[in-house]
GROMACS .gro file of C-alpha atoms in nm:
model
  410
    1MET     CA    1   3.419  -1.754   0.085
    2ASP     CA    2   3.111  -1.946  -0.019
    3ASN     CA    3   3.115  -2.273  -0.203
    4LEU     CA    4   3.129  -2.194  -0.574
    5ASN     CA    5   2.942  -2.512  -0.662
    6SER     CA    6   2.625  -2.400  -0.484
    7PRO     CA    7   2.356  -2.203  -0.664
    8LEU     CA    8   2.375  -1.831  -0.602
    9ASP     CA    9   2.117  -1.561  -0.660
   10PHE     CA   10   2.236  -1.249  -0.839
   11GLY     CA   11   1.987  -0.970  -0.824
   12PHE     CA   12   1.842  -0.673  -0.999
   13GLY     CA   13   1.736  -0.427  -0.732
   14ASN     CA   14   1.569  -0.630  -0.458
   15HIS     CA   15   1.512  -0.926  -0.689
   16THR     CA   16   1.738  -1.215  -0.765
   17PHE     CA   17   1.820  -1.460  -1.039
   18ASP     CA   18   1.998  -1.791  -1.001
   19PHE     CA   19   2.309  -1.926  -1.166
   20ASP     CA   20   2.468  -2.262  -1.107
   21LEU     CA   21   2.837  -2.177  -1.076
   22GLY     CA   22   2.926  -2.536  -1.151
   23ASN     CA   23   2.824  -2.475  -1.514
   24LEU     CA   24   2.960  -2.122  -1.547
   25SER     CA   25   3.304  -1.971  -1.546
   26LEU     CA   26   3.360  -1.669  -1.325
   27LYS     CA   27   3.426  -1.466  -1.638
   28ASP     CA   28   3.083  -1.555  -1.773
   29LEU     CA   29   2.930  -1.492  -1.433
   30PHE     CA   30   3.066  -1.141  -1.386
   31GLY     CA   31   2.995  -1.067  -1.749
   32LYS     CA   32   2.629  -1.113  -1.667
   33VAL     CA   33   2.636  -0.887  -1.362
   34LYS     CA   34   2.895  -0.632  -1.464
   35LYS     CA   35   2.844  -0.279  -1.349
   36HIS     CA   36   2.675  -0.024  -1.568
   37GLU     CA   37   2.726   0.340  -1.484
   38MET     CA   38   2.390   0.508  -1.433
   39PRO     CA   39   2.357   0.849  -1.604
   40ASP     CA   40   2.359   1.146  -1.368
   41ASP     CA   41   2.022   1.272  -1.488
   42GLU     CA   42   1.862   0.933  -1.416
   43LYS     CA   43   2.014   0.935  -1.067
   44ALA     CA   44   1.881   1.284  -1.006
   45ILE     CA   45   1.529   1.186  -1.114
   46LYS     CA   46   1.527   0.877  -0.892
   47ILE     CA   47   1.664   1.068  -0.593
   48PHE     CA   48   1.400   1.338  -0.637
   49ALA     CA   49   1.121   1.081  -0.674
   50TYR     CA   50   1.219   0.898  -0.358
   51ALA     CA   51   1.277   1.221  -0.167
   52VAL     CA   52   0.919   1.327  -0.241
   53ALA     CA   53   0.780   0.984  -0.149
   54MET     CA   54   0.983   0.966   0.173
   55PHE     CA   55   0.878   1.317   0.276
   56LEU     CA   56   0.506   1.257   0.212
   57SER     CA   57   0.507   0.913   0.372
   58PHE     CA   58   0.701   1.012   0.681
   59PHE     CA   59   0.525   1.339   0.762
   60GLY     CA   60   0.182   1.218   0.652
   61ASN     CA   61   0.193   0.918   0.884
   62LEU     CA   62   0.364   1.120   1.157
   63THR     CA   63   0.071   1.362   1.142
   64LEU     CA   64  -0.174   1.076   1.192
   65ILE     CA   65   0.025   0.938   1.485
   66VAL     CA   66   0.057   1.273   1.664
   67VAL     CA   67  -0.306   1.373   1.599
   68ILE     CA   68  -0.444   1.047   1.740
   69LEU     CA   69  -0.215   1.040   2.043
   70SER     CA   70  -0.262   1.408   2.129
   71THR     CA   71  -0.641   1.423   2.086
   72LYS     CA   72  -0.827   1.217   2.344
   73SER     CA   73  -1.153   1.213   2.152
   74LEU     CA   74  -0.975   1.061   1.852
   75ARG     CA   75  -0.846   0.766   2.054
   76THR     CA   76  -1.123   0.535   1.939
   77LYS     CA   77  -1.091   0.165   1.877
   78PHE     CA   78  -1.098   0.206   1.500
   79ASN     CA   79  -0.846   0.489   1.511
   80TYR     CA   80  -0.605   0.267   1.703
   81TYR     CA   81  -0.596   0.047   1.393
   82ILE     CA   82  -0.519   0.360   1.192
   83LEU     CA   83  -0.244   0.436   1.445
   84ASN     CA   84  -0.098   0.088   1.401
   85LEU     CA   85  -0.110   0.125   1.022
   86ALA     CA   86   0.061   0.465   1.046
   87VAL     CA   87   0.339   0.319   1.262
   88ALA     CA   88   0.397   0.040   1.009
   89ASP     CA   89   0.382   0.283   0.716
   90ILE     CA   90   0.623   0.531   0.871
   91LEU     CA   91   0.882   0.254   0.896
   92VAL     CA   92   0.872   0.209   0.517
   93PRO     CA   93   1.063   0.532   0.435
   94LEU     CA   94   1.298   0.456   0.725
   95THR     CA   95   1.379   0.096   0.633
   96CYS     CA   96   1.272   0.034   0.272
   97MET     CA   97   1.286   0.335   0.043
   98TRP     CA   98   1.642   0.453   0.097
   99LEU     CA   99   1.772   0.095   0.091
  100HIS     CA  100   1.603   0.032  -0.243
  101LEU     CA  101   1.762   0.349  -0.380
  102VAL     CA  102   2.109   0.245  -0.261
  103ILE     CA  103   2.067  -0.102  -0.411
  104ASP     CA  104   1.945   0.045  -0.739
  105PHE     CA  105   2.257   0.263  -0.761
  106ASN     CA  106   2.484  -0.035  -0.677
  107PRO     CA  107   2.315  -0.341  -0.833
  108SER     CA  108   2.621  -0.566  -0.856
  109THR     CA  109   2.798  -0.504  -0.526
  110TRP     CA  110   2.693  -0.465  -0.163
  111ILE     CA  111   2.832  -0.163   0.020
  112LEU     CA  112   2.631  -0.159   0.346
  113GLY     CA  113   2.799  -0.438   0.542
  114SER     CA  114   2.680  -0.766   0.690
  115PHE     CA  115   2.427  -0.619   0.937
  116PHE     CA  116   2.221  -0.439   0.673
  117CYS     CA  117   2.259  -0.740   0.446
  118LYS     CA  118   2.092  -0.954   0.713
  119ILE     CA  119   1.805  -0.717   0.791
  120ASN     CA  120   1.758  -0.559   0.448
  121THR     CA  121   1.491  -0.778   0.291
  122PHE     CA  122   1.366  -0.901   0.630
  123SER     CA  123   1.283  -0.549   0.750
  124GLN     CA  124   1.119  -0.459   0.421
  125VAL     CA  125   0.897  -0.767   0.410
  126PHE     CA  126   0.825  -0.729   0.783
  127VAL     CA  127   0.697  -0.371   0.783
  128VAL     CA  128   0.515  -0.410   0.452
  129SER     CA  129   0.339  -0.724   0.578
  130VAL     CA  130   0.234  -0.553   0.902
  131GLY     CA  131   0.093  -0.265   0.699
  132ILE     CA  132  -0.101  -0.497   0.468
  133PHE     CA  133  -0.243  -0.704   0.756
  134THR     CA  134  -0.345  -0.389   0.947
  135LEU     CA  135  -0.500  -0.242   0.634
  136LEU     CA  136  -0.705  -0.559   0.595
  137VAL     CA  137  -0.827  -0.537   0.956
  138THR     CA  138  -0.933  -0.173   0.911
  139ILE     CA  139  -1.130  -0.266   0.599
  140LEU     CA  140  -1.308  -0.547   0.783
  141ASP     CA  141  -1.375  -0.319   1.080
  142ARG     CA  142  -1.537  -0.049   0.866
  143PHE     CA  143  -1.741  -0.305   0.674
  144LEU     CA  144  -1.873  -0.465   0.992
  145ALA     CA  145  -1.942  -0.127   1.151
  146SER     CA  146  -2.138  -0.017   0.846
  147GLU     CA  147  -2.324  -0.335   0.753
  148HIS     CA  148  -2.307  -0.578   1.047
  149PRO     CA  149  -2.261  -0.390   1.378
  150SER     CA  150  -2.351  -0.700   1.579
  151LEU     CA  151  -2.033  -0.869   1.449
  152LEU     CA  152  -1.804  -0.580   1.533
  153TRP     CA  153  -1.666  -0.772   1.829
  154LEU     CA  154  -1.462  -0.973   1.579
  155THR     CA  155  -1.229  -0.676   1.520
  156GLN     CA  156  -1.282  -0.469   1.835
  157GLY     CA  157  -1.351  -0.725   2.107
  158HIS     CA  158  -0.982  -0.817   2.140
  159GLN     CA  159  -0.813  -0.525   1.969
  160ILE     CA  160  -0.480  -0.544   2.148
  161ILE     CA  161  -0.443  -0.911   2.055
  162VAL     CA  162  -0.533  -0.835   1.692
  163ILE     CA  163  -0.273  -0.558   1.672
  164ILE     CA  164  -0.005  -0.778   1.828
  165LEU     CA  165  -0.091  -1.055   1.582
  166THR     CA  166  -0.033  -0.822   1.287
  167TRP     CA  167   0.326  -0.772   1.403
  168VAL     CA  168   0.382  -1.138   1.493
  169CYS     CA  169   0.248  -1.257   1.158
  170GLY     CA  170   0.455  -0.993   0.978
  171ALA     CA  171   0.771  -1.113   1.152
  172ALA     CA  172   0.686  -1.478   1.083
  173ILE     CA  173   0.633  -1.428   0.711
  174ALA     CA  174   0.958  -1.229   0.685
  175LEU     CA  175   1.166  -1.474   0.893
  176PRO     CA  176   1.301  -1.681   0.598
  177TRP     CA  177   1.484  -1.374   0.468
  178LEU     CA  178   1.659  -1.334   0.803
  179LEU     CA  179   1.761  -1.700   0.803
  180TYR     CA  180   1.877  -1.739   0.445
  181THR     CA  181   2.031  -1.402   0.355
  182HIS     CA  182   2.411  -1.390   0.367
  183LEU     CA  183   2.707  -1.199   0.232
  184VAL     CA  184   2.876  -1.370  -0.063
  185GLU     CA  185   3.242  -1.280  -0.117
  186LEU     CA  186   3.428  -1.367  -0.437
  187ASP     CA  187   3.787  -1.292  -0.546
  188PHE     CA  188   3.829  -1.255  -0.922
  189LEU     CA  189   4.113  -1.102  -1.126
  190GLY     CA  190   4.250  -0.922  -0.823
  191LYS     CA  191   3.912  -0.775  -0.729
  192HIS     CA  192   3.714  -0.858  -0.418
  193GLU     CA  193   3.341  -0.875  -0.492
  194VAL     CA  194   3.088  -0.857  -0.209
  195LEU     CA  195   2.727  -0.952  -0.276
  196CYS     CA  196   2.423  -0.982  -0.049
  197GLN     CA  197   2.203  -1.269  -0.158
  198ALA     CA  198   1.932  -1.496  -0.024
  199LYS     CA  199   2.018  -1.864  -0.059
  200PHE     CA  200   1.707  -2.070   0.005
  201PRO     CA  201   1.752  -2.446   0.061
  202SER     CA  202   1.623  -2.511  -0.291
  203LYS     CA  203   1.460  -2.340  -0.584
  204ASP     CA  204   1.133  -2.515  -0.504
  205SER     CA  205   1.135  -2.377  -0.150
  206ARG     CA  206   1.185  -2.028  -0.286
  207LYS     CA  207   0.898  -2.074  -0.530
  208ALA     CA  208   0.676  -2.204  -0.250
  209TYR     CA  209   0.760  -1.908  -0.027
  210THR     CA  210   0.696  -1.653  -0.302
  211THR     CA  211   0.364  -1.817  -0.387
  212ILE     CA  212   0.253  -1.823  -0.023
  213PHE     CA  213   0.347  -1.459   0.023
  214PHE     CA  214   0.156  -1.368  -0.293
  215ILE     CA  215  -0.155  -1.544  -0.164
  216ILE     CA  216  -0.138  -1.414   0.194
  217GLY     CA  217   0.001  -1.067   0.129
  218TYR     CA  218  -0.183  -0.978  -0.190
  219ALA     CA  219  -0.450  -1.214  -0.324
  220ILE     CA  220  -0.645  -1.270  -0.001
  221PRO     CA  221  -0.650  -0.901   0.109
  222LEU     CA  222  -0.752  -0.797  -0.241
  223TRP     CA  223  -1.027  -1.059  -0.251
  224ILE     CA  224  -1.162  -0.963   0.093
  225MET     CA  225  -1.167  -0.593   0.000
  226CYS     CA  226  -1.353  -0.670  -0.322
  227VAL     CA  227  -1.610  -0.884  -0.138
  228CYS     CA  228  -1.671  -0.611   0.123
  229ILE     CA  229  -1.720  -0.349  -0.146
  230VAL     CA  230  -1.949  -0.566  -0.361
  231LEU     CA  231  -2.167  -0.650  -0.060
  232SER     CA  232  -2.182  -0.285   0.046
  233MET     CA  233  -2.272  -0.170  -0.304
  234GLY     CA  234  -2.538  -0.440  -0.330
  235LYS     CA  235  -2.710  -0.319  -0.015
  236ARG     CA  236  -2.680   0.040  -0.127
  237LYS     CA  237  -2.855  -0.032  -0.458
  238LYS     CA  238  -3.143  -0.202  -0.276
  239SER     CA  239  -3.212   0.112  -0.074
  240ASP     CA  240  -3.528   0.295  -0.181
  241ILE     CA  241  -3.426   0.621  -0.011
  242PRO     CA  242  -3.331   0.892  -0.262
  243ILE     CA  243  -2.970   1.002  -0.236
  244THR     CA  244  -3.077   1.360  -0.162
  245PHE     CA  245  -3.271   1.251   0.146
  246LEU     CA  246  -3.023   1.013   0.298
  247HIS     CA  247  -3.061   0.936   0.665
  248PRO     CA  248  -2.742   1.038   0.848
  249THR     CA  249  -2.657   0.673   0.912
  250LEU     CA  250  -2.695   0.586   0.544
  251ASP     CA  251  -2.490   0.890   0.451
  252MET     CA  252  -2.212   0.770   0.679
  253LYS     CA  253  -2.231   0.425   0.518
  254ARG     CA  254  -2.192   0.590   0.180
  255LYS     CA  255  -1.877   0.765   0.301
  256ALA     CA  256  -1.746   0.436   0.438
  257LEU     CA  257  -1.806   0.273   0.100
  258ASN     CA  258  -1.618   0.552  -0.077
  259MET     CA  259  -1.329   0.504   0.164
  260LEU     CA  260  -1.324   0.129   0.094
  261LEU     CA  261  -1.318   0.198  -0.280
  262SER     CA  262  -1.026   0.439  -0.240
  263VAL     CA  263  -0.826   0.192  -0.032
  264LEU     CA  264  -0.895  -0.086  -0.284
  265LEU     CA  265  -0.782   0.126  -0.579
  266VAL     CA  266  -0.461   0.233  -0.404
  267PHE     CA  267  -0.384  -0.123  -0.299
  268PHE     CA  268  -0.449  -0.267  -0.646
  269ILE     CA  269  -0.266   0.001  -0.843
  270CYS     CA  270   0.037   0.022  -0.613
  271TRP     CA  271   0.093  -0.346  -0.537
  272THR     CA  272  -0.004  -0.533  -0.855
  273PRO     CA  273   0.312  -0.448  -1.057
  274GLN     CA  274   0.542  -0.554  -0.773
  275GLN     CA  275   0.358  -0.879  -0.703
  276CYS     CA  276   0.353  -0.972  -1.072
  277LEU     CA  277   0.727  -0.902  -1.086
  278LYS     CA  278   0.798  -1.131  -0.790
  279LEU     CA  279   0.600  -1.417  -0.944
  280TRP     CA  280   0.767  -1.372  -1.282
  281ASP     CA  281   1.110  -1.355  -1.123
  282VAL     CA  282   1.079  -1.678  -0.929
  283PHE     CA  283   0.910  -1.888  -1.200
  284ARG     CA  284   1.100  -1.771  -1.508
  285THR     CA  285   1.357  -1.987  -1.687
  286ARG     CA  286   1.704  -1.953  -1.534
  287ASN     CA  287   2.015  -2.080  -1.707
  288ALA     CA  288   2.344  -1.961  -1.852
  289HIS     CA  289   2.178  -1.851  -2.175
  290SER     CA  290   1.872  -1.674  -2.032
  291LYS     CA  291   1.857  -1.301  -2.087
  292LEU     CA  292   1.667  -1.038  -1.896
  293PRO     CA  293   1.446  -0.798  -2.093
  294PRO     CA  294   1.617  -0.463  -2.161
  295TRP     CA  295   1.342  -0.278  -1.976
  296ILE     CA  296   1.362  -0.486  -1.658
  297ASP     CA  297   1.570  -0.237  -1.457
  298SER     CA  298   1.320   0.043  -1.516
  299TYR     CA  299   1.027  -0.185  -1.438
  300VAL     CA  300   1.183  -0.307  -1.112
  301PHE     CA  301   1.243   0.048  -0.994
  302ALA     CA  302   0.891   0.160  -1.088
  303ALA     CA  303   0.723  -0.148  -0.935
  304TYR     CA  304   0.893  -0.111  -0.598
  305TYR     CA  305   0.851   0.265  -0.599
  306MET     CA  306   0.476   0.229  -0.654
  307ALA     CA  307   0.447  -0.033  -0.379
  308TYR     CA  308   0.634   0.179  -0.125
  309SER     CA  309   0.446   0.492  -0.230
  310SER     CA  310   0.118   0.337  -0.116
  311THR     CA  311   0.219   0.452   0.232
  312CYS     CA  312   0.188   0.812   0.110
  313PHE     CA  313  -0.177   0.767   0.017
  314HIS     CA  314  -0.309   0.604   0.335
  315PRO     CA  315  -0.288   0.925   0.545
  316LEU     CA  316  -0.452   1.121   0.263
  317ILE     CA  317  -0.739   0.873   0.247
  318TYR     CA  318  -0.813   0.865   0.619
  319ILE     CA  319  -0.769   1.239   0.667
  320GLY     CA  320  -0.964   1.310   0.349
  321PHE     CA  321  -1.265   1.104   0.454
  322ASN     CA  322  -1.270   1.229   0.815
  323LYS     CA  323  -1.329   1.598   0.876
  324CYS     CA  324  -1.222   1.567   1.237
  325PHE     CA  325  -0.879   1.435   1.142
  326ARG     CA  326  -0.843   1.736   0.914
  327HIS     CA  327  -0.936   1.985   1.185
  328ALA     CA  328  -0.703   1.821   1.435
  329ALA     CA  329  -0.421   1.817   1.178
  330ILE     CA  330  -0.473   2.188   1.111
  331ALA     CA  331  -0.455   2.252   1.485
  332MET     CA  332  -0.128   2.060   1.509
  333ILE     CA  333   0.024   2.240   1.212
  334LYS     CA  334  -0.067   2.575   1.367
  335CYS     CA  335   0.107   2.465   1.689
  336LYS     CA  336  -0.207   2.514   1.897
  337ARG     CA  337  -0.250   2.349   2.235
  338ASP     CA  338  -0.558   2.183   2.378
  339LYS     CA  339  -0.774   2.225   2.074
  340PHE     CA  340  -1.019   1.979   2.226
  341SER     CA  341  -1.122   1.952   2.588
  342PRO     CA  342  -0.923   1.670   2.751
  343THR     CA  343  -1.235   1.537   2.924
  344THR     CA  344  -1.505   1.596   2.665
  345VAL     CA  345  -1.596   1.368   2.376
  346TYR     CA  346  -1.754   1.550   2.087
  347PRO     CA  347  -1.986   1.385   1.837
  348GLY     CA  348  -1.820   1.252   1.525
  349LEU     CA  349  -1.460   1.288   1.636
  350GLY     CA  350  -1.394   0.924   1.565
  351SER     CA  351  -1.471   0.745   1.241
  352GLU     CA  352  -1.778   0.878   1.065
  353VAL     CA  353  -1.938   0.531   1.066
  354PRO     CA  354  -2.171   0.463   1.363
  355LEU     CA  355  -2.095   0.154   1.568
  356GLU     CA  356  -2.439   0.078   1.708
  357ASN     CA  357  -2.483  -0.240   1.910
  358SER     CA  358  -2.112  -0.282   1.957
  359ASP     CA  359  -2.022  -0.556   2.199
  360SER     CA  360  -1.708  -0.377   2.310
  361GLU     CA  361  -1.684  -0.279   2.674
  362GLU     CA  362  -1.588   0.081   2.609
  363GLN     CA  363  -1.829   0.281   2.395
  364ASP     CA  364  -1.653   0.409   2.088
  365SER     CA  365  -1.705   0.774   2.008
  366ASN     CA  366  -1.812   0.654   1.665
  367SER     CA  367  -2.136   0.526   1.821
  368ILE     CA  368  -2.249   0.867   1.946
  369GLU     CA  369  -2.560   0.970   1.758
  370LEU     CA  370  -2.569   1.310   1.595
  371GLN     CA  371  -2.796   1.548   1.780
  372GLY     CA  372  -2.897   1.909   1.758
  373PRO     CA  373  -2.702   2.192   1.918
  374SER     CA  374  -2.930   2.200   2.222
  375ASN     CA  375  -2.824   1.851   2.328
  376ALA     CA  376  -2.461   1.873   2.225
  377GLN     CA  377  -2.186   1.884   2.480
  378GLN     CA  378  -2.014   2.220   2.470
  379PRO     CA  379  -1.648   2.301   2.534
  380ASN     CA  380  -1.558   2.395   2.887
  381LEU     CA  381  -1.511   2.771   2.873
  382ASN     CA  382  -1.442   2.840   3.239
  383ASN     CA  383  -1.137   3.021   3.362
  384ASN     CA  384  -0.936   2.701   3.377
  385HIS     CA  385  -0.928   2.680   2.996
  386ARG     CA  386  -0.834   2.984   2.791
  387TYR     CA  387  -0.955   2.959   2.433
  388SER     CA  388  -0.919   3.214   2.160
  389PHE     CA  389  -1.205   3.270   1.919
  390SER     CA  390  -1.026   3.060   1.656
  391ASP     CA  391  -0.983   2.779   1.910
  392ILE     CA  392  -1.356   2.768   1.980
  393GLN     CA  393  -1.429   2.771   1.608
  394LEU     CA  394  -1.196   2.475   1.559
  395VAL     CA  395  -1.361   2.279   1.840
  396HIS     CA  396  -1.709   2.339   1.697
  397SER     CA  397  -1.625   2.299   1.328
  398CYS     CA  398  -1.601   1.920   1.335
  399TYR     CA  399  -1.935   1.898   1.515
  400GLN     CA  400  -2.111   2.166   1.312
  401ASP     CA  401  -2.011   2.021   0.975
  402GLN     CA  402  -2.221   1.716   1.060
  403THR     CA  403  -2.506   1.856   1.274
  404GLN     CA  404  -2.592   2.136   1.030
  405GLU     CA  405  -2.616   1.886   0.748
  406VAL     CA  406  -2.846   1.665   0.957
  407GLN     CA  407  -3.071   1.960   1.050
  408GLN     CA  408  -3.110   2.061   0.687
  409LYS     CA  409  -3.217   1.709   0.593
  410GLU     CA  410  -3.463   1.687   0.880
   0.00000   0.00000   0.00000
């Protein structure tokens, strides 16, 4: 049993609030954290909401992973960042969402044992941090590809190292939760209470950690995304080319800008409530007489639900802004095999932003210039590959959607 004279953190959902047990009786303590039976209709709504989010997040990101790994022409350097983001995002419904739901249904007692107590917050902060860092790298990569191709080596010159660093940094920033989270067991009035709480060395250390995480995991990515978008929009406004006569390269830059705007909106809308909650929680007044607002439980649930639900939108954004992802996803859903030739790279199957003058050793399929049908590589239709008419249409559709548009403009 833990020392009752040390400060403990008693939480709402995944958040905590401190009490100094030296100044409180156990009766007062458990009066503040006593159990409230959640209405059945509220439980049903929350279960349904998380079931939808878990389904969309898991299968949306699984689709991205399978499509990229099974389609050789989609294995571009940029798409490997998308693959890394999808792997991080698919871990959110597996490690975060269901745990948050269990904690919300049992706010004043821990029922999952010491192992899950140890890895609960650590795993959540870990996978969320990896996703945020990878998202930031993808934004920088698209901005450099669109506006400064000569600097693209910053994100693609050492891609494997960058991807490994996203996981190492994610583990490092989540490590304090693994070190300081413990089971707290208390015996009171014949009842054995088990709580899972993080006990940082001091309140100041907890405030410092929360502030650092806010800066690294929210403020800096948000600021960088805003800067990239403002710079892109500034260059776009300076262009004298009418929007109806856009050069294909400029049209692709416009699509990249729209993608950046979508990612920024999702990041801001989904993460701002949760980050504001964390700051408020750690800096608010904590004593025996402090009271939580009556709406705090609902706000905590909504804030974390919105943050975790951001993983549902990432696949929609990348598939929505890339026709070739959509065609490959359709092929996978229809259970077709070999929709694309295993040895042929078709124009536009990577990101729709050209990567001219890339310093990378391997030419990205994104850098292939759009050409007319006479110069385009055609699918291998010999006897070694049997395609149905619908298969051939699917192979050509990604290419034709772009080349026909270019021909009309020319």
